[in-house]
Tab-separated table of C-alpha atoms in Angstrom:
chain	number	residue	atom	x	y	z
A	1	MET	CA	186.354	66.670	-181.422
A	2	SER	CA	189.965	66.087	-182.898
A	3	GLY	CA	191.339	62.833	-183.755
A	4	GLU	CA	194.025	62.714	-181.112
A	5	GLN	CA	191.225	63.383	-178.520
A	6	THR	CA	189.393	60.449	-179.905
A	7	ILE	CA	192.254	58.029	-179.894
A	8	ASN	CA	193.368	59.109	-176.324
A	9	ARG	CA	189.926	58.286	-174.972
A	10	LYS	CA	189.754	54.698	-176.657
A	11	TYR	CA	192.835	53.816	-174.417
A	12	GLU	CA	191.710	55.851	-171.274
A	13	HIS	CA	188.151	53.669	-171.415
A	14	ILE	CA	190.390	50.742	-171.204
A	15	GLU	CA	192.385	51.621	-168.413
A	16	ILE	CA	189.397	52.457	-166.288
A	17	VAL	CA	187.366	49.440	-166.906
A	18	LEU	CA	190.270	47.126	-165.960
A	19	ARG	CA	190.920	49.135	-162.883
A	20	GLU	CA	187.746	50.436	-161.566
A	21	ASN	CA	184.422	49.009	-160.399
A	22	VAL	CA	182.562	49.747	-163.573
A	23	VAL	CA	179.726	47.304	-163.080
A	24	TYR	CA	175.994	47.948	-162.579
A	25	PRO	CA	175.011	47.230	-158.965
A	26	GLY	CA	173.200	43.883	-157.894
A	27	ARG	CA	169.612	44.758	-159.124
A	28	CYS	CA	170.135	42.462	-162.113
A	29	ARG	CA	170.430	39.183	-159.560
A	30	ASP	CA	167.006	39.880	-158.654
A	31	THR	CA	165.820	39.766	-162.507
A	32	TYR	CA	167.743	36.395	-163.031
A	33	ARG	CA	166.057	34.783	-159.838
A	34	ASP	CA	162.722	35.738	-161.394
A	35	ILE	CA	163.641	33.565	-164.421
A	36	LYS	CA	163.592	29.757	-164.123
A	37	LEU	CA	164.244	27.098	-166.526
A	38	ILE	CA	162.567	23.819	-165.388
A	39	HIS	CA	164.820	20.776	-164.468
A	40	MET	CA	164.008	17.753	-166.712
A	41	ALA	CA	164.974	14.820	-164.678
A	42	LEU	CA	164.540	12.746	-167.940
A	43	PRO	CA	166.021	15.365	-170.558
A	44	MET	CA	165.254	12.731	-173.570
A	45	ILE	CA	168.651	13.532	-175.007
A	46	ASP	CA	172.028	12.246	-174.318
A	47	TYR	CA	174.375	15.163	-173.020
A	48	ASN	CA	176.775	14.152	-175.819
A	49	ASP	CA	174.115	14.953	-178.555
A	50	VAL	CA	173.755	18.378	-177.080
A	51	ASP	CA	174.716	20.937	-179.993
A	52	THR	CA	175.471	24.676	-179.401
A	53	SER	CA	176.343	25.240	-182.906
A	54	ILE	CA	174.562	27.762	-184.964
A	55	GLU	CA	175.121	29.992	-188.371
A	56	PHE	CA	175.412	33.855	-188.097
A	57	LEU	CA	175.943	36.073	-191.100
A	58	GLY	CA	176.676	33.197	-193.409
A	59	ARG	CA	179.436	31.862	-191.115
A	60	ASP	CA	179.150	28.625	-188.933
A	61	LEU	CA	179.976	29.123	-185.166
A	62	SER	CA	180.749	26.669	-182.552
A	63	ALA	CA	178.144	28.394	-180.131
A	64	PRO	CA	175.770	31.473	-180.376
A	65	LEU	CA	178.231	33.621	-178.995
A	66	MET	CA	179.954	37.146	-179.696
A	67	ILE	CA	182.852	39.010	-178.246
A	68	THR	CA	181.301	42.243	-178.208
A	69	GLY	CA	182.991	45.355	-179.644
A	70	MET	CA	185.202	46.818	-177.172
A	71	THR	CA	188.037	48.895	-178.711
A	72	GLY	CA	190.533	49.905	-181.316
A	73	GLY	CA	191.794	53.302	-182.733
A	74	HIS	CA	195.029	53.382	-180.418
A	75	ARG	CA	198.205	51.927	-180.835
A	76	GLU	CA	198.076	50.306	-177.578
A	77	THR	CA	194.558	48.438	-178.242
A	78	THR	CA	195.922	46.683	-181.415
A	79	GLU	CA	197.505	43.763	-179.227
A	80	ILE	CA	194.382	43.521	-177.336
A	81	ASN	CA	192.542	43.229	-180.556
A	82	ARG	CA	194.785	40.815	-181.656
A	83	VAL	CA	194.669	38.591	-178.750
A	84	LEU	CA	190.764	38.718	-178.790
A	85	ALA	CA	190.614	37.573	-182.406
A	86	ARG	CA	192.768	34.855	-181.870
A	87	VAL	CA	190.783	33.729	-179.183
A	88	ALA	CA	187.445	34.264	-181.357
A	89	GLU	CA	189.047	32.422	-184.150
A	90	LYS	CA	189.984	29.352	-182.017
A	91	THR	CA	186.770	29.063	-180.257
A	92	GLY	CA	184.916	29.656	-183.415
A	93	ILE	CA	182.488	32.477	-182.054
A	94	ALA	CA	181.923	36.243	-183.619
A	95	ILE	CA	183.696	39.316	-182.622
A	96	GLY	CA	183.124	42.999	-182.722
A	97	VAL	CA	185.298	45.647	-182.879
A	98	GLY	CA	185.089	49.141	-180.739
A	99	SER	CA	183.953	52.370	-182.344
A	100	GLN	CA	185.555	52.942	-185.523
A	101	ARG	CA	185.242	56.927	-185.331
A	102	ALA	CA	188.938	57.176	-184.828
A	103	MET	CA	189.261	56.076	-188.372
A	104	LEU	CA	187.173	58.709	-189.809
A	105	GLU	CA	189.215	61.547	-187.658
A	106	LYS	CA	193.050	60.363	-188.301
A	107	ASN	CA	192.982	57.422	-190.911
A	108	THR	CA	196.455	56.665	-190.514
A	109	PRO	CA	197.888	53.068	-191.112
A	110	GLU	CA	198.524	52.513	-187.397
A	111	ILE	CA	194.917	53.389	-186.553
A	112	VAL	CA	193.475	51.414	-189.387
A	113	TYR	CA	195.583	48.429	-188.294
A	114	SER	CA	194.237	48.496	-184.760
A	115	TYR	CA	191.101	47.546	-186.245
A	116	ARG	CA	192.146	45.552	-189.318
A	117	VAL	CA	193.909	43.181	-186.948
A	118	VAL	CA	190.849	41.419	-186.097
A	119	ARG	CA	190.266	40.365	-189.563
A	120	GLU	CA	193.823	39.181	-190.136
A	121	GLU	CA	193.813	37.155	-186.849
A	122	ALA	CA	190.110	35.957	-187.318
A	123	PRO	CA	189.674	35.138	-191.315
A	124	SER	CA	186.941	32.558	-190.489
A	125	VAL	CA	184.295	33.852	-188.036
A	126	PRO	CA	182.048	36.840	-188.458
A	127	VAL	CA	183.756	40.172	-187.502
A	128	ILE	CA	181.187	43.301	-186.843
A	129	GLY	CA	182.195	47.073	-187.283
A	130	ASN	CA	181.158	49.713	-185.280
A	131	ILE	CA	180.043	53.287	-185.392
A	132	GLY	CA	177.988	55.557	-183.424
A	133	ALA	CA	174.685	56.465	-184.109
A	134	ASN	CA	175.245	60.225	-183.680
A	135	THR	CA	178.371	60.183	-185.658
A	136	LEU	CA	175.932	59.428	-188.639
A	137	ASN	CA	174.882	63.078	-188.341
A	138	ASP	CA	177.957	64.032	-189.789
A	139	ILE	CA	178.923	61.429	-192.612
A	140	GLY	CA	177.118	59.513	-195.438
A	141	TRP	CA	176.298	55.844	-196.118
A	142	ARG	CA	179.648	55.633	-198.351
A	143	ASP	CA	181.639	56.869	-195.293
A	144	VAL	CA	180.247	53.982	-193.348
A	145	GLN	CA	180.944	51.419	-196.083
A	146	GLY	CA	184.425	52.536	-196.116
A	147	LEU	CA	184.956	51.445	-192.501
A	148	VAL	CA	183.278	48.108	-193.399
A	149	ASP	CA	185.739	47.589	-196.381
A	150	ALA	CA	188.832	48.464	-194.364
A	151	ILE	CA	188.380	45.761	-192.053
A	152	GLU	CA	186.490	43.400	-194.251
A	153	ALA	CA	183.321	43.211	-191.770
A	154	ASP	CA	180.346	40.903	-192.203
A	155	ALA	CA	178.161	43.488	-190.433
A	156	ILE	CA	178.332	46.983	-189.044
A	157	ALA	CA	176.982	47.697	-185.609
A	158	VAL	CA	175.637	51.276	-185.123
A	159	HIS	CA	175.664	52.017	-181.190
A	160	LEU	CA	172.971	54.015	-179.327
A	161	ASN	CA	174.824	55.596	-176.282
A	162	PRO	CA	172.692	58.764	-175.038
A	163	GLY	CA	173.367	57.725	-171.450
A	164	GLN	CA	177.206	57.777	-171.827
A	165	GLU	CA	177.485	60.544	-174.110
A	166	LEU	CA	175.444	62.613	-171.595
A	167	ILE	CA	178.120	62.067	-168.754
A	168	GLN	CA	181.053	62.178	-171.167
A	169	PRO	CA	182.931	65.008	-171.013
A	170	GLU	CA	183.240	65.722	-174.688
A	171	GLY	CA	179.728	64.022	-175.130
A	172	ASP	CA	177.864	64.373	-178.458
A	173	THR	CA	174.081	64.082	-177.260
A	174	ARG	CA	172.652	64.448	-180.898
A	175	PHE	CA	170.111	61.637	-181.007
A	176	SER	CA	166.989	63.181	-182.837
A	177	SER	CA	164.630	61.311	-184.859
A	178	ARG	CA	166.583	62.072	-187.989
A	179	LEU	CA	169.031	59.176	-186.949
A	180	ILE	CA	166.371	56.644	-188.100
A	181	ASP	CA	166.441	58.065	-191.630
A	182	LYS	CA	170.202	57.813	-191.497
A	183	ILE	CA	170.022	54.128	-190.337
A	184	SER	CA	167.352	53.404	-192.819
A	185	GLU	CA	169.752	54.626	-195.304
A	186	LEU	CA	172.627	52.424	-194.169
A	187	VAL	CA	170.350	49.468	-194.285
A	188	ASP	CA	169.180	50.384	-197.911
A	189	ASN	CA	172.569	50.879	-199.074
A	190	LEU	CA	175.460	48.911	-197.284
A	191	SER	CA	176.893	45.723	-198.752
A	192	VAL	CA	176.442	44.068	-195.148
A	193	PRO	CA	173.704	43.839	-192.761
A	194	VAL	CA	173.124	46.675	-189.988
A	195	ILE	CA	173.330	45.676	-186.349
A	196	VAL	CA	171.569	48.226	-183.885
A	197	LYS	CA	173.295	48.038	-180.205
A	198	GLU	CA	173.107	49.700	-176.874
A	199	VAL	CA	176.470	49.917	-174.990
A	200	GLY	CA	175.184	48.611	-171.705
A	201	THR	CA	171.699	50.312	-170.848
A	202	GLY	CA	169.265	48.211	-172.783
A	203	LEU	CA	166.745	48.527	-176.038
A	204	SER	CA	163.076	49.337	-175.187
A	205	MET	CA	160.285	48.012	-177.408
A	206	GLU	CA	159.878	51.260	-178.782
A	207	THR	CA	163.218	51.828	-180.044
A	208	VAL	CA	163.198	48.314	-181.523
A	209	LYS	CA	160.065	48.944	-183.270
A	210	ALA	CA	160.983	52.132	-184.508
A	211	LEU	CA	164.223	50.681	-185.942
A	212	SER	CA	162.809	47.397	-187.233
A	213	ASP	CA	160.207	49.550	-189.022
A	214	ALA	CA	162.924	51.276	-190.876
A	215	GLY	CA	164.614	47.895	-191.903
A	216	VAL	CA	166.769	46.797	-189.245
A	217	GLU	CA	166.812	42.867	-188.411
A	218	ILE	CA	169.734	42.512	-186.185
A	219	PHE	CA	169.490	44.167	-182.557
A	220	ASP	CA	172.204	43.798	-179.495
A	221	VAL	CA	170.014	44.777	-176.531
A	222	SER	CA	173.036	45.375	-174.445
A	223	GLY	CA	171.106	45.661	-171.046
A	224	ALA	CA	172.136	47.281	-167.711
A	225	CYS	CA	173.409	44.507	-166.311
A	226	GLY	CA	177.184	44.547	-167.052
A	227	THR	CA	179.474	47.482	-167.823
A	228	ASN	CA	177.861	50.635	-166.928
A	229	TRP	CA	179.171	53.407	-169.289
A	230	MET	CA	177.989	56.253	-167.406
A	231	ILE	CA	180.355	55.141	-164.627
A	232	VAL	CA	183.200	54.821	-166.796
A	233	GLU	CA	182.508	58.417	-168.061
A	234	ARG	CA	182.241	59.721	-164.352
A	235	TYR	CA	185.681	58.638	-163.474
A	236	ARG	CA	187.078	60.783	-166.758
A	237	ARG	CA	185.263	63.888	-165.514
A	238	ARG	CA	186.858	66.852	-163.421
A	239	ASP	CA	183.696	67.886	-161.812
A	240	ASN	CA	181.231	65.658	-159.398
A	241	ALA	CA	179.109	64.427	-162.238
A	242	ARG	CA	175.693	65.276	-160.378
A	243	ILE	CA	173.536	64.065	-162.823
A	244	PHE	CA	174.950	60.481	-162.791
A	245	THR	CA	174.230	60.569	-159.180
A	246	ALA	CA	170.823	61.232	-159.734
A	247	MET	CA	170.658	58.529	-162.582
A	248	GLY	CA	173.081	55.631	-161.399
A	249	GLU	CA	170.311	52.978	-161.656
A	250	TRP	CA	169.256	54.049	-165.032
A	251	GLY	CA	168.694	51.393	-167.913
A	252	ILE	CA	166.782	47.877	-168.873
A	253	PRO	CA	168.025	44.873	-167.304
A	254	THR	CA	169.409	42.498	-169.915
A	255	PRO	CA	166.710	39.866	-169.954
A	256	ILE	CA	163.802	42.167	-169.898
A	257	ALA	CA	165.242	44.144	-172.651
A	258	VAL	CA	165.327	40.424	-174.620
A	259	VAL	CA	161.782	40.086	-173.892
A	260	GLU	CA	161.024	43.863	-175.088
A	261	ALA	CA	162.951	43.566	-178.125
A	262	ARG	CA	161.376	40.218	-179.090
A	263	TRP	CA	157.851	41.345	-178.127
A	264	ALA	CA	158.354	44.489	-180.549
A	265	SER	CA	159.904	42.585	-183.204
A	266	PRO	CA	159.082	38.831	-183.511
A	267	SER	CA	161.242	38.172	-186.424
A	268	SER	CA	164.442	39.830	-185.611
A	269	HIS	CA	167.779	38.227	-184.775
A	270	ILE	CA	168.159	39.405	-181.196
A	271	ILE	CA	171.722	39.269	-179.143
A	272	ALA	CA	171.831	39.443	-175.568
A	273	SER	CA	174.581	41.375	-174.060
A	274	GLY	CA	175.183	43.298	-170.967
A	275	GLY	CA	176.356	41.114	-168.153
A	276	VAL	CA	175.810	37.877	-169.898
A	277	TRP	CA	178.964	36.649	-168.198
A	278	SER	CA	178.021	32.778	-168.081
A	279	GLY	CA	176.870	30.026	-169.998
A	280	TYR	CA	173.956	29.894	-167.575
A	281	GLU	CA	172.787	33.303	-168.213
A	282	ALA	CA	173.072	32.811	-171.914
A	283	ALA	CA	171.075	29.855	-171.879
A	284	LEU	CA	168.423	31.855	-169.942
A	285	ASN	CA	168.621	34.774	-172.172
A	286	ILE	CA	168.003	32.498	-175.325
A	287	ALA	CA	165.287	31.055	-173.533
A	288	LEU	CA	163.728	34.126	-173.337
A	289	GLY	CA	163.831	35.032	-176.971
A	290	ALA	CA	167.414	35.794	-177.749
A	291	ASN	CA	169.182	34.066	-180.616
A	292	MET	CA	172.820	34.451	-179.471
A	293	ALA	CA	174.509	36.119	-176.290
A	294	GLY	CA	177.430	38.445	-176.109
A	295	PHE	CA	179.979	39.628	-173.405
A	296	ALA	CA	183.065	41.800	-173.090
A	297	LEU	CA	184.336	42.908	-170.034
A	298	PRO	CA	185.165	39.439	-168.524
A	299	ILE	CA	187.007	38.363	-171.689
A	300	LEU	CA	188.897	41.267	-171.742
A	301	ARG	CA	190.332	41.130	-168.212
A	302	ALA	CA	190.894	37.433	-168.958
A	303	VAL	CA	193.154	38.119	-171.640
A	304	VAL	CA	194.957	41.350	-170.394
A	305	GLU	CA	195.774	39.043	-167.306
A	306	GLY	CA	196.361	35.565	-168.987
A	307	GLY	CA	196.738	36.025	-172.797
A	308	VAL	CA	195.375	33.858	-175.554
A	309	GLU	CA	195.158	30.576	-173.537
A	310	ALA	CA	193.119	32.427	-170.484
A	311	GLY	CA	190.759	33.813	-173.238
A	312	ILE	CA	190.228	30.478	-174.771
A	313	ARG	CA	189.797	28.915	-171.293
A	314	PHE	CA	187.222	31.482	-170.553
A	315	VAL	CA	184.986	30.903	-173.901
A	316	GLU	CA	185.549	26.815	-173.374
A	317	ASN	CA	184.023	27.121	-169.892
A	318	TYR	CA	181.309	29.356	-171.094
A	319	ILE	CA	180.345	27.089	-173.935
A	320	SER	CA	180.494	23.906	-171.094
A	321	ASP	CA	177.848	26.007	-168.901
A	322	LEU	CA	175.836	26.563	-171.691
A	323	ARG	CA	175.594	22.794	-172.571
A	324	ALA	CA	175.051	21.881	-169.276
A	325	THR	CA	172.194	24.117	-168.983
A	326	MET	CA	170.964	22.801	-172.279
A	327	PHE	CA	171.001	19.322	-171.415
A	328	LEU	CA	169.290	19.759	-167.673
A	329	ALA	CA	166.420	21.849	-169.553
A	330	GLY	CA	165.970	19.047	-172.259
A	331	ALA	CA	167.107	21.175	-175.272
A	332	SER	CA	169.272	19.448	-177.912
A	333	ASP	CA	170.285	22.322	-179.990
A	334	ILE	CA	169.822	26.288	-179.845
A	335	GLU	CA	166.445	26.493	-181.445
A	336	GLU	CA	164.971	24.010	-179.250
A	337	LEU	CA	166.437	26.097	-176.551
A	338	ARG	CA	164.824	29.444	-177.903
A	339	ARG	CA	161.436	27.351	-178.233
A	340	ILE	CA	161.172	25.854	-174.754
A	341	ARG	CA	158.307	26.419	-172.789
A	342	ASN	CA	159.291	24.532	-169.575
A	343	MET	CA	160.474	27.708	-167.921
A	344	VAL	CA	158.792	30.409	-165.653
A	345	ILE	CA	158.792	34.203	-165.303
A	346	ALA	CA	157.677	35.218	-161.949
A	347	GLY	CA	157.985	38.094	-159.135
A	348	ALA	CA	158.687	41.516	-160.083
A	349	THR	CA	159.788	40.893	-163.388
A	350	ARG	CA	156.451	39.337	-164.628
A	351	GLU	CA	154.958	42.268	-162.741
A	352	TYR	CA	157.242	44.871	-164.878
A	353	LEU	CA	156.399	43.043	-167.974
A	354	GLY	CA	152.964	43.339	-167.293
A	355	ALA	CA	152.803	46.854	-166.922
A	356	ARG	CA	154.899	47.159	-169.933
A	357	GLY	CA	151.878	45.562	-171.693
A	358	ILE	CA	153.364	42.257	-172.606
A	359	ASP	CA	151.052	39.169	-171.829
A	360	ILE	CA	153.580	36.504	-170.837
A	361	ASP	CA	151.280	33.418	-172.278
A	362	ILE	CA	151.291	35.053	-175.734
A	363	TYR	CA	154.782	36.064	-175.480
A	364	MET	CA	155.790	32.319	-174.718
A	365	SER	CA	154.021	31.546	-178.268
A	366	ILE	CA	156.074	33.905	-180.145
A	367	LYS	CA	159.445	34.107	-178.434
A	368	GLY	CA	160.826	31.194	-180.632
A	369	TRP	CA	159.648	32.214	-183.858
A	370	ARG	CA	162.026	31.576	-186.846
A	371	ARG	CA	162.586	33.436	-190.013
C-alpha cells in the first residue's frame, strides 16, 4: 500500500465516524443491565474525600482515563490531535495517537508533526504511540523504537484488528502466530512498555493469555460496545460487503472482555474501552476488574463541534459521574473500587461467563489483584 493511500484513509475514517452511525447495536445495554453495583446507603466516606487519581506509566493522572488512539497521518488531523491533546493536558488524563503506519510509509515533517503535536500540547500526561500488529510482519523493533522516539511516547500500543482488516478494501489479514514472537521482541527491546489493544471487537482470554505469556503486561480490551470498525470499512467499500452482513454482531462486549482478560492474566494492567462513554460505565468496568477506562468517539465529536472547551466539559462531567458512582458504592479511591465485592453479575452475562469456564466466586477474589 502506498503512503498516500494510508494517509487518505486516515482522513476518510474520521469523516465516516463523524458522519455515519458506526456504533454497535444495543446488545451491550443488556450486558450492562446484568452488572449491578450495590447501593450503600451509608457509604462510610464523605463525597469530598473520593479520590479518582492514579499513576500510569510513571505519571500522575487526575482519573483512570485515556483518550484512546484515533488519528494522525494527515494534515487535516493535526488540529484534531492538537485539540485532543490540550484537553488531555488540561484535565490530567492519558492520550493515545492513531496508527503511526503513515510515518513508516511517508516520513515527511508534516506527517510526523500530525502525531508529534500531541506531546507538544500534552507534556505532562502519558502519550501512547500506536502501530498495527500486522505491520510488524514487515518491520523490526528498531523501526518501532523510531516511532516511539519521534513523538516521545511513554508506551506503544500494538493494535489487533483482524475484523476491520477483513472488511477493509485494502485490508492486510496477516495475523499468524509469528506475531507473538514479533510482539515479544518489542517487549524485550523497546525503551517503553508495550500495550496490546483491540480496536473495538474485544480481547478474549485466549488472546490475553498468549500475549501475557509473551511478556505483555498492559491490555486495552476495546470491546464490542462502541465504534464498530467493520461498519466503518463497509462504508468505504464499493461492493455490498456480504461478509459483513453475516458477521455484523461479531465481537466480545466490553465488560465481558474485561472479565476474560483479568481471568487470563490476574496481574496485568487492563484498560476498558469500547463504548465506555460515561463515568458510570467506567466505574462498572473498573469494579469488574479493569484498572482504567478509555473513550474515543464521543470526545472526538465533542471537540469537532465545540473545540477544547467542549472536550474539557465532556471529561469533567465523565469524572464527576465516576466520583458519584464511587461514592454511592462506598469506594473512596480507585483501588477500593477495583476490590469492591458488593456487586452482582447476573442473567445472560453470568451464564456466558460460566460457559467460558469462569467461576464468578473465584473471579471476585482475584479481580482486584494488585502487582
